[in-house]
């Protein structure tokens, strides 16, 4: 039984130049605070996103016709891993670049593509994901937000929750029940909802660190034209689960705590201690392995294979890793958690946000269920 | 997979499956010699196979997978470095990493088939969520060990692979703990018997974890290297190692 077949990855020749370009951009933007650089893909900074767009580093694989740059999946991979390793504030455009843009290009009609995609590639249009609802988290097939047809239009009613970036986003791709009385996976469709449409209300949810990253979104008789239907009516479940492969496969799923690892290396250079040295070694080995695994998934996507199982494995291992780093650092190094010292400050911050790592994008238990299915157990 | 590697696999897989844990040197060594496998890494000019480390990975992994009780992997690396040398220690660590990867995949396969057959409480064990979750964790560890082995082989083929082999052996060693524990747990008492084949895999796994550097050895080696390099150099150095392959 081999669950993860790895082939040699053909790294792009342009990689060194792309890395340099990203590093220069991040340096020039100047975010030095290590706490701000940890878990950076949740930190929205529209100005930085626009700069990336200007530099041609968003929508990298998309057709030129829609503002993209027709580069390879692995060139994009190189850019995003550089951004994350540098702790750049990529949160504003992250969802559009990673999943909403590709989804629109694959399934959207001409009107949807023209309206949204070029702006995403410029770093000016941001997206959010409308999957979760108050009673539909892990059990996503139980969504109840509804789309009712009224002449040429669709009328949306209901509520989404935990919507990351809904307050900065211009559009949401939402999974809703488009067939009244349908059950579970059947009768669901995806719609593109402009966040400024009348009847859409966004209410902030403040997280346990006091930050505002996710929201509740309410829909009250939101009227959408027929063209807002994404893909096929009734095929929403299939479309949304394919989207999750994109959501789970990226390097963001193991790099959230990278900044803390680097702070640990800095500390170890000044305070030699065999226990710290060994911890650095263990964490480095894991980072190296996860990078390979994550890049293999990108290489599979580039070959147009479906890496759903591999992506799930990488997310699960990656989440465990980024979750473990703050715990291990705290257990290994004596520190005063109230101090302003970089190591303590990043550890403290990551301990508080780390519960989210194995929730966002699918919980650990749900991922393990998917892996078990891949093993032929369900 | 390249054609050479596919051919190697097609040659080694059935033979190792047949010989497996019951092979003896006296009776069976000639079989692997006939195929030229001990000379896998020797250049063709020297009468060898002219293989590289990724080819060796295929053979080492299958030896681990089938719990092959012949010192074939050892013979293969002996053509590259003398026992006791630093080079030999490094390629020995790679060899064990590849064997661990193969043995973990085999133990995972055995465990999955077992829970799909064995019934308790009126259903297959594999239908219980707790059992599924343990095996999913095991699958993740086996995947990591396999990926690490591939990464180390590729680095050896590129040249200096001290970082990659160290990281891969350490990662594979860590996978052994969860893999062997879950495999035995889901098998219940039958897995603890001499008659059942699981122990051929797990006893090797436990042994290999100590061969050519245990966790504390490799974590110290890697940790020292990373710290000496400095925090700001970690990521650039890591990615440069693969970029150079382009
Ligand atoms: C930071 C953050 C950002 C997010 N961003 C978004 C977003 O942008 N868009 C969006 O749509 N959603 C988003 N989510 C929501 C996220 O996808 C859900 O939190 C997640 O799917 C879990 O759903 P829940 O919170 O309702 O938990 P529940 O489904 O209530 O689950 C609670 C616990 O029970 C476990 N559990 C549930 N069912 C089972 C089962 N069958 N077997 C075993 N265990 C089970 C779960 O694994 C979990 O541990 C975000 C979440 C977080 C934390």
XYZ file of C-alpha atoms and ligand atoms in Angstrom:
677
model
C 0.000 0.000 0.000
C 1.442 3.333 -1.035
C -0.688 6.342 -0.241
C 1.675 9.052 -1.387
C 3.626 8.379 -4.550
C 6.289 11.020 -4.979
C 7.945 11.757 -8.265
C 10.911 14.013 -8.911
C 9.724 17.611 -9.077
C 10.928 19.638 -12.034
C 11.594 22.942 -10.306
C 11.253 25.863 -12.697
C 14.423 27.487 -13.992
C 12.929 30.854 -13.196
C 12.706 29.986 -9.481
C 15.782 31.928 -8.253
C 14.727 35.083 -10.091
C 11.152 34.800 -8.821
C 12.365 34.322 -5.260
C 14.553 37.406 -5.519
C 11.654 39.427 -6.841
C 9.421 38.380 -3.945
C 12.092 38.964 -1.303
C 12.777 42.469 -2.641
C 9.094 43.319 -2.622
C 8.610 42.050 0.909
C 11.715 43.878 2.135
C 10.588 47.117 0.542
C 7.161 46.768 2.156
C 8.949 46.463 5.480
C 6.986 44.349 7.959
C 9.586 43.512 10.562
C 7.445 42.725 13.621
C 7.693 38.943 14.118
C 4.215 38.680 15.628
C 2.718 40.361 12.550
C 4.705 37.967 10.366
C 3.426 34.792 12.045
C 0.281 33.185 10.586
C 0.674 35.837 7.894
C -1.778 34.496 5.369
C -4.634 35.699 7.555
C -3.288 39.278 7.683
C -5.043 41.486 5.151
C -3.072 44.394 3.698
C -4.797 45.582 0.498
C -1.889 47.868 -0.386
C 0.564 44.985 -0.344
C -1.833 42.882 -2.423
C -1.996 45.650 -5.043
C 1.802 45.780 -5.133
C 1.931 42.043 -5.808
C -0.668 42.478 -8.508
C 1.386 45.248 -10.166
C 4.450 43.021 -10.034
C 2.584 40.278 -11.893
C 2.636 37.908 -8.936
C -1.103 37.281 -8.642
C -3.183 35.131 -10.951
C 0.129 33.831 -12.188
C -1.259 30.725 -13.890
C -4.400 32.354 -15.292
C -4.930 33.166 -18.999
C -3.617 36.547 -20.145
C -7.063 37.247 -21.535
C -8.323 37.557 -17.959
C -5.354 39.464 -16.570
C -3.266 36.406 -15.708
C 0.321 35.663 -16.646
C 0.133 32.131 -18.053
C 2.962 30.892 -15.888
C 3.250 27.368 -14.514
C 1.715 25.996 -11.305
C 5.181 25.470 -9.859
C 6.243 29.044 -10.596
C 3.206 30.140 -8.635
C 4.150 27.683 -5.916
C 7.625 29.199 -5.645
C 6.121 32.654 -5.224
C 3.603 31.692 -2.573
C 6.053 29.714 -0.481
C 8.452 32.693 -0.595
C 5.694 35.058 0.515
C 4.740 32.835 3.429
C 8.297 32.102 4.524
C 8.945 35.844 4.571
C 5.812 36.454 6.636
C 4.273 38.814 4.078
C 0.715 40.063 4.762
C -1.056 38.236 1.963
C -4.454 37.763 3.600
C -6.421 40.212 1.453
C -5.981 38.434 -1.874
C -5.209 34.938 -0.593
C -8.599 33.337 -1.178
C -9.133 34.983 -4.577
C -5.720 33.914 -5.839
C -5.865 30.409 -4.374
C -9.388 29.251 -5.061
C -12.041 31.735 -6.145
C -10.155 32.880 -9.258
C -9.380 29.348 -10.465
C -12.969 28.318 -9.703
C -14.392 31.193 -11.751
C -12.053 30.434 -14.629
C -13.019 26.785 -14.619
C -16.759 27.064 -14.127
C -17.768 30.665 -14.591
C -19.667 32.047 -17.558
C -18.083 34.795 -19.625
C -19.839 37.559 -17.726
C -18.625 36.314 -14.338
C -15.071 35.851 -15.556
C -14.874 39.337 -17.103
C -16.395 40.995 -14.102
C -14.242 39.462 -11.373
C -11.063 37.772 -12.551
C -8.949 40.641 -13.977
C -9.406 42.635 -10.763
C -8.307 39.631 -8.725
C -5.130 39.422 -10.810
C -4.479 43.134 -10.191
C -4.824 42.585 -6.432
C -7.830 44.877 -6.268
C -10.692 42.416 -5.924
C -10.834 40.123 -2.921
C -12.977 37.077 -2.266
C -14.429 35.105 0.623
C -15.690 31.553 1.020
C -19.334 30.996 1.915
C -19.502 27.396 3.062
C -20.028 27.228 6.842
C -23.343 28.048 8.489
C -24.349 28.034 12.144
C -25.618 24.453 11.863
C -23.364 23.308 9.030
C -19.726 23.047 9.946
C -18.243 19.612 9.606
C -21.574 18.462 8.220
C -21.416 20.774 5.249
C -24.101 18.934 3.290
C -26.666 20.284 5.739
C -26.483 23.899 4.462
C -29.806 25.714 4.547
C -29.173 29.108 2.981
C -31.528 29.076 0.019
C -31.718 30.336 -3.533
C -35.242 30.637 -4.909
C -35.918 31.399 -8.548
C -38.054 34.442 -9.300
C -38.448 35.015 -13.015
C -34.966 35.662 -14.394
C -33.507 36.223 -10.972
C -32.401 34.243 -7.946
C -33.333 35.355 -4.443
C -30.961 34.374 -1.642
C -31.937 34.065 2.017
C -30.021 32.707 4.957
C -26.756 33.050 6.829
C -23.098 32.116 6.573
C -20.624 32.173 9.450
C -16.875 32.141 10.161
C -16.394 33.876 6.836
C -12.768 34.949 6.751
C -12.258 38.366 5.225
C -15.928 38.999 4.407
C -15.335 42.574 5.610
C -12.617 43.230 3.009
C -13.999 40.998 0.248
C -15.818 42.223 -2.833
C -17.468 38.902 -3.619
C -18.358 35.579 -2.081
C -18.740 32.197 -3.708
C -21.505 30.635 -1.647
C -22.836 27.095 -1.448
C -26.619 27.249 -1.124
C -29.676 25.073 -1.486
C -31.207 25.909 -4.859
C -33.879 23.227 -4.844
C -36.493 23.610 -2.138
C -36.960 20.447 -0.086
C -33.798 18.775 -1.393
C -31.646 16.864 1.049
C -27.947 16.517 1.789
C -25.586 16.707 -1.213
C -28.385 16.988 -3.782
C -29.973 20.278 -4.831
C -27.021 22.494 -3.920
C -25.550 25.174 -6.183
C -22.798 27.765 -6.023
C -23.507 31.457 -6.527
C -21.297 34.494 -6.886
C -22.607 37.146 -4.540
C -21.286 40.725 -4.711
C -20.727 41.816 -1.120
C -22.308 45.214 -1.859
C -25.552 43.713 -3.133
C -28.626 45.054 -1.291
C -29.634 42.659 1.491
C -26.081 41.458 2.341
C -25.006 42.322 5.889
C -21.593 41.554 7.363
C -21.201 41.436 11.143
C -17.736 41.083 12.661
C -16.808 38.197 14.932
C -13.880 39.022 17.180
C -11.526 36.094 17.782
C -9.947 35.142 21.097
C -6.879 37.315 20.465
C -9.144 40.323 19.965
C -8.584 40.416 16.205
C -11.271 40.781 13.543
C -10.668 38.274 10.774
C -13.906 36.400 10.392
C -17.568 37.343 10.242
C -21.212 36.428 10.100
C -22.872 37.187 6.779
C -26.631 37.559 6.448
C -28.659 37.428 3.234
C -32.077 38.992 3.205
C -33.867 38.734 -0.140
C -30.621 39.292 -2.006
C -31.518 39.409 -5.701
C -29.008 38.029 -8.181
C -29.200 37.840 -11.973
C -29.360 34.388 -13.592
C -25.712 34.796 -14.571
C -24.641 34.681 -10.893
C -25.035 30.903 -10.887
C -21.561 29.381 -10.948
C -21.229 26.163 -12.907
C -24.202 23.875 -13.066
C -27.404 24.164 -11.107
C -27.542 21.280 -8.611
C -23.862 20.436 -8.985
C -22.733 22.641 -6.090
C -21.579 19.837 -3.833
C -19.155 18.395 -6.378
C -17.862 21.843 -7.262
C -17.334 22.825 -3.628
C -15.501 19.641 -2.704
C -13.175 20.017 -5.707
C -12.515 23.560 -4.503
C -11.471 22.181 -1.132
C -8.559 20.387 -2.788
C -7.168 23.796 -3.746
C -7.854 25.052 -0.247
C -6.010 22.198 1.432
C -2.983 21.712 -0.736
C -0.948 24.854 -0.303
C 2.175 25.601 1.732
C 0.106 27.837 4.033
C -0.937 24.616 5.751
C 2.456 24.050 7.291
C 4.100 27.472 7.385
C 1.937 29.393 9.888
C 4.498 28.948 12.674
C 7.630 29.225 10.523
C 8.512 32.617 12.002
C 8.631 31.063 15.470
C 10.938 28.319 14.263
C 13.279 30.999 12.894
C 13.126 32.901 16.194
C 14.070 29.655 17.944
C 17.106 29.283 15.669
C 18.104 32.887 16.484
C 17.738 32.180 20.212
C 19.727 28.947 19.945
C 22.609 30.813 18.288
C 22.928 32.979 21.383
C 22.121 30.378 24.064
C 23.766 27.048 23.237
C 21.819 24.182 24.808
C 21.693 20.583 23.519
C 17.954 20.283 24.081
C 17.256 23.379 21.992
C 19.675 22.213 19.294
C 17.859 18.893 19.024
C 14.500 20.596 18.851
C 15.793 22.779 16.015
C 16.950 19.625 14.240
C 13.598 17.877 14.636
C 11.640 20.869 13.441
C 13.974 21.401 10.480
C 13.574 17.768 9.399
C 9.820 18.102 9.525
C 9.815 21.406 7.627
C 11.980 19.883 4.905
C 9.691 16.845 4.596
C 6.505 18.886 4.554
C 7.885 21.193 1.911
C 8.596 18.210 -0.318
C 5.162 16.765 0.287
C 3.406 20.034 -0.313
C 5.389 20.686 -3.510
C 4.584 17.169 -4.755
C 0.914 18.013 -4.451
C 1.505 21.185 -6.463
C 3.343 19.123 -9.074
C 0.365 16.761 -9.276
C -2.013 19.674 -9.728
C 0.305 20.903 -12.485
C -0.020 17.524 -14.196
C -3.806 17.917 -13.883
C -4.063 14.894 -11.620
C -6.409 15.006 -8.661
C -4.355 15.044 -5.476
C -7.322 15.166 -3.076
C -5.980 12.406 -0.812
C -2.401 13.701 -0.825
C -3.606 17.244 -0.182
C -5.553 15.998 2.821
C -2.504 14.154 4.173
C -0.328 17.256 3.787
C -2.877 19.471 5.491
C -3.255 17.074 8.393
C 0.480 16.624 8.949
C 1.112 20.309 8.299
C -1.501 21.418 10.809
C -0.096 19.087 13.456
C 3.360 20.522 12.819
C 2.458 24.193 12.972
C 0.343 23.464 16.029
C 3.203 21.627 17.769
C 5.884 24.299 17.290
C 4.682 26.791 19.938
C 4.037 23.953 22.418
C 7.488 22.461 21.899
C 9.249 25.822 22.089
C 7.434 26.674 25.306
C 8.325 23.298 26.799
C 11.994 23.599 25.826
C 12.941 27.229 26.499
C 12.448 29.032 29.811
C 10.597 32.230 29.046
C 8.528 34.892 30.662
C 5.363 34.932 28.611
C 4.653 38.507 29.679
C 7.910 39.831 28.245
C 8.205 41.714 24.945
C 10.993 39.422 23.843
C 10.414 38.206 20.265
C 10.525 34.494 21.106
C 8.003 34.828 23.943
C 5.775 37.213 22.014
C 5.506 34.957 18.951
C 5.060 31.852 21.108
C 2.258 33.541 23.017
C 0.555 34.734 19.858
C 0.776 31.358 18.139
C -0.454 29.446 21.194
C -3.583 31.561 21.035
C -4.229 31.238 17.303
C -3.107 27.625 16.921
C -6.506 26.092 17.782
C -7.685 27.472 14.437
C -5.036 25.609 12.415
C -6.811 22.271 12.551
C -10.271 23.824 12.142
C -10.012 26.170 9.152
C -10.212 24.312 5.859
C -11.659 21.184 7.490
C -11.116 19.741 10.946
C -8.556 17.114 11.847
C -11.312 14.532 12.414
C -12.932 15.213 9.055
C -9.566 15.038 7.266
C -8.784 11.729 8.935
C -12.153 10.463 7.734
C -11.215 11.426 4.169
C -7.870 9.651 4.513
C -9.639 6.582 5.898
C -11.874 6.609 2.836
C -8.746 6.763 0.697
C -7.473 3.685 2.540
C -10.653 1.848 1.605
C -12.088 1.765 5.113
C -15.377 3.525 4.354
C 8.886 6.542 -12.837
C 11.628 6.002 -15.426
C 11.754 2.823 -17.478
C 14.858 1.581 -15.662
C 13.145 1.999 -12.350
C 9.984 0.296 -13.526
C 12.077 -2.582 -14.855
C 13.960 -2.833 -11.566
C 10.726 -2.900 -9.641
C 9.266 -5.550 -11.902
C 12.363 -7.643 -11.352
C 12.773 -7.188 -7.605
C 9.155 -7.164 -6.471
C 8.162 -10.768 -7.267
C 11.521 -12.154 -6.202
C 11.527 -10.346 -2.856
C 7.883 -11.305 -2.331
C 8.770 -14.944 -2.867
C 11.886 -14.890 -0.674
C 10.716 -12.452 1.990
C 11.480 -13.125 5.617
C 12.250 -16.803 5.085
C 15.178 -16.236 2.702
C 18.545 -17.607 3.770
C 21.897 -16.470 2.506
C 23.083 -20.033 1.749
C 20.032 -20.970 -0.249
C 18.934 -17.727 -1.873
C 21.821 -15.314 -2.323
C 22.547 -16.703 -5.790
C 19.073 -15.602 -6.886
C 19.780 -11.915 -6.270
C 23.276 -12.283 -7.691
C 21.936 -13.734 -10.919
C 19.965 -10.546 -11.412
C 23.079 -8.448 -10.778
C 21.342 -6.610 -7.937
C 24.372 -6.326 -5.597
C 26.174 -4.407 -8.386
C 23.269 -2.013 -8.809
C 25.357 1.085 -8.119
C 28.525 0.053 -9.949
C 29.097 1.700 -13.335
C 28.427 -0.463 -16.386
C 32.144 -0.286 -17.282
C 32.854 -2.127 -14.035
C 30.305 -4.789 -14.796
C 27.594 -3.123 -12.758
C 24.097 -1.922 -13.427
C 25.012 1.755 -13.620
C 22.152 2.739 -11.341
C 21.757 5.920 -9.307
C 20.343 6.535 -5.844
C 16.776 6.793 -7.023
C 17.187 3.343 -8.556
C 18.648 2.096 -5.290
C 15.644 3.541 -3.489
C 13.349 1.239 -5.467
C 15.300 -1.832 -4.385
C 15.815 -0.762 -0.756
C 12.155 0.143 -0.398
C 11.014 -3.202 -1.781
C 13.478 -5.039 0.463
C 11.856 -3.276 3.407
C 8.365 -3.855 2.064
C 8.848 -7.619 1.753
C 10.944 -7.924 4.935
C 13.667 -9.481 2.801
C 16.070 -11.328 5.086
C 19.105 -11.026 2.796
C 21.847 -8.407 3.215
C 21.263 -7.091 -0.283
C 20.926 -3.393 0.615
C 24.117 -3.678 2.660
C 25.926 -5.310 -0.270
C 24.756 -2.550 -2.598
C 26.082 0.275 -0.450
C 29.338 -1.596 0.195
C 30.228 -0.984 -3.462
C 30.146 2.757 -2.787
C 31.936 3.257 0.539
C 33.975 1.349 3.111
C 32.333 0.383 6.362
C 33.327 2.803 9.102
C 33.730 5.805 6.798
C 31.630 8.920 7.141
C 30.283 8.373 3.635
C 29.208 4.836 4.536
C 27.367 6.084 7.603
C 25.459 8.593 5.511
C 24.430 6.231 2.754
C 23.653 3.623 5.396
C 21.230 6.085 6.952
C 19.630 6.595 3.548
C 19.382 2.834 3.036
C 17.568 2.398 6.360
C 15.276 5.333 5.585
C 14.215 3.667 2.346
C 13.710 0.313 4.047
C 11.667 1.945 6.812
C 9.498 3.618 4.163
C 8.836 0.280 2.486
C 8.195 -1.602 5.715
C 5.780 1.070 6.947
C 3.769 0.851 3.735
C 3.665 -2.936 4.064
C 2.570 -2.795 7.715
C -0.093 -0.252 6.775
C -1.379 -2.505 4.006
C -1.464 -5.492 6.332
C -3.331 -3.478 8.958
C -5.910 -2.163 6.511
C -6.649 -5.634 5.121
C -6.899 -7.029 8.604
C -9.431 -4.475 9.883
C -11.461 -4.922 6.723
C -11.858 -8.620 7.518
C -11.935 -8.986 11.266
C -15.412 -8.595 12.753
C -16.237 -7.548 16.296
C -19.529 -6.163 17.653
C -21.143 -7.431 14.470
C -19.161 -5.328 12.013
C -15.735 -4.950 10.494
C -13.214 -3.244 12.740
C -12.468 -0.830 9.912
C -15.963 0.638 10.248
C -15.222 2.001 13.722
C -14.240 5.650 13.580
C -11.565 5.300 16.272
C -9.870 2.565 14.252
C -10.135 4.627 11.068
C -8.570 7.648 12.729
C -5.584 5.653 14.014
C -4.960 4.173 10.606
C -5.271 7.589 8.973
C -2.523 8.865 11.302
C -0.434 5.869 10.366
C -1.000 6.584 6.657
C 0.224 10.154 7.153
C 3.416 8.920 8.825
C 4.051 6.321 6.133
C 3.523 9.008 3.490
C 6.013 11.310 5.214
C 8.659 8.587 5.472
C 8.231 7.687 1.808
C 8.405 11.265 0.648
C 11.489 11.881 2.795
C 13.197 8.846 1.289
C 12.546 10.129 -2.228
C 13.838 13.576 -1.325
C 17.026 12.100 0.123
C 17.614 9.916 -2.948
C 17.217 12.895 -5.244
C 19.648 14.908 -3.145
C 22.207 12.081 -3.219
C 21.962 12.064 -6.990
C 22.560 15.819 -7.052
C 25.657 15.617 -4.834
C 26.026 16.804 -1.244
C 23.067 15.299 0.607
C 24.122 15.613 4.217
C 21.201 17.828 5.125
C 18.609 15.767 3.286
C 19.738 12.359 4.502
C 19.877 13.604 8.076
C 16.385 15.065 7.789
C 15.010 11.989 6.067
C 16.417 9.481 8.565
C 15.128 11.560 11.443
C 11.692 11.842 9.871
C 11.549 8.125 9.077
C 12.666 7.233 12.606
C 9.796 9.271 14.007
C 7.314 7.574 11.722
C 8.372 4.175 13.076
C 6.914 4.896 16.513
C 3.380 5.691 15.391
C 3.425 3.133 12.573
C 4.472 0.150 14.651
C 2.209 1.112 17.532
C -0.918 1.470 15.420
C -0.164 -1.650 13.378
C 0.043 -3.797 16.506
C -2.894 -2.096 18.185
C -5.357 -2.725 15.358
C -4.215 -6.335 15.011
C -5.001 -7.206 18.606
C -3.372 -10.343 19.956
C -2.886 -12.071 16.614
C -0.256 -9.489 15.617
C 1.746 -10.404 18.711
C 2.235 -13.985 17.548
C 5.260 -15.494 15.897
C 3.077 -17.045 13.246
C 1.585 -13.778 11.960
C 3.866 -11.833 9.559
C 3.568 -8.398 11.174
C 6.587 -8.857 13.427
C 8.910 -9.336 10.465
C 8.151 -5.740 9.639
C 7.911 -4.192 13.067
C 10.961 -5.881 14.585
C 12.998 -4.610 11.632
C 11.515 -1.143 11.997
C 12.478 -0.971 15.669
C 16.001 -2.146 14.851
C 16.513 0.180 11.875
C 15.528 3.181 13.966
C 18.832 2.750 15.834
C 21.008 1.871 12.845
C 23.176 4.590 11.282
C 22.087 7.263 13.721
C 19.107 7.407 16.081
C 16.813 10.385 16.599
C 19.079 12.132 19.020
C 22.099 11.727 16.759
C 20.445 13.184 13.680
C 18.521 15.890 15.480
C 21.801 17.117 17.001
C 23.581 17.007 13.640
C 20.790 18.857 11.870
C 20.214 21.295 14.694
C 23.885 22.254 14.824
C 24.008 22.775 11.068
C 20.874 24.926 11.030
C 21.990 27.009 14.004
C 25.477 27.545 12.544
C 23.907 28.716 9.314
C 21.734 31.234 11.163
C 18.024 31.931 11.204
C 17.976 34.221 8.178
C 19.752 31.676 5.998
C 17.487 28.728 6.807
C 14.792 29.210 4.226
C 16.979 30.529 1.374
C 19.371 27.606 1.843
C 16.545 25.079 1.969
C 15.003 26.193 -1.302
C 18.316 26.769 -3.059
C 19.098 23.095 -2.636
C 16.172 22.143 -4.852
C 16.394 25.158 -7.173
C 19.863 24.016 -8.156
C 18.291 20.860 -9.554
C 16.611 22.892 -12.289
C -9.933 30.806 11.577
C -11.067 30.160 10.849
C -11.411 30.604 9.591
C -12.483 30.030 8.903
N -12.802 30.549 7.680
C -13.894 30.062 7.044
C -14.328 30.656 5.822
O -13.706 31.596 5.321
N -15.422 30.166 5.224
C -16.119 29.127 5.746
O -17.090 28.713 5.129
N -15.761 28.550 6.914
C -14.662 28.997 7.573
N -14.285 28.423 8.779
C -15.122 27.392 9.365
C -14.518 26.021 9.393
O -14.490 25.451 8.121
C -15.337 25.203 10.406
O -15.033 25.720 11.684
C -15.077 23.739 10.389
O -15.528 23.168 9.191
C -15.685 23.022 11.585
O -17.045 23.317 11.718
P -17.643 23.799 13.143
O -16.793 24.903 13.629
O -19.083 24.030 12.953
O -17.428 22.571 14.124
P -18.393 21.267 14.356
O -18.793 20.728 13.024
O -19.483 21.640 15.292
O -17.377 20.280 15.026
C -16.881 20.407 16.369
C -15.881 19.283 16.620
O -16.517 18.001 16.446
C -15.813 17.240 15.501
N -16.719 16.481 14.661
C -17.820 16.921 14.003
N -18.383 15.933 13.304
C -17.617 14.836 13.499
C -17.660 13.493 13.026
N -18.585 13.074 12.182
N -16.687 12.659 13.455
C -15.712 13.066 14.300
N -15.620 14.314 14.768
C -16.561 15.178 14.373
C -15.088 18.248 14.623
O -13.964 17.682 13.989
C -14.720 19.299 15.634
O -13.544 18.917 16.288
C -13.209 28.977 9.480
C -12.856 28.501 10.748
C -11.805 29.084 11.435
C -11.460 28.580 12.800
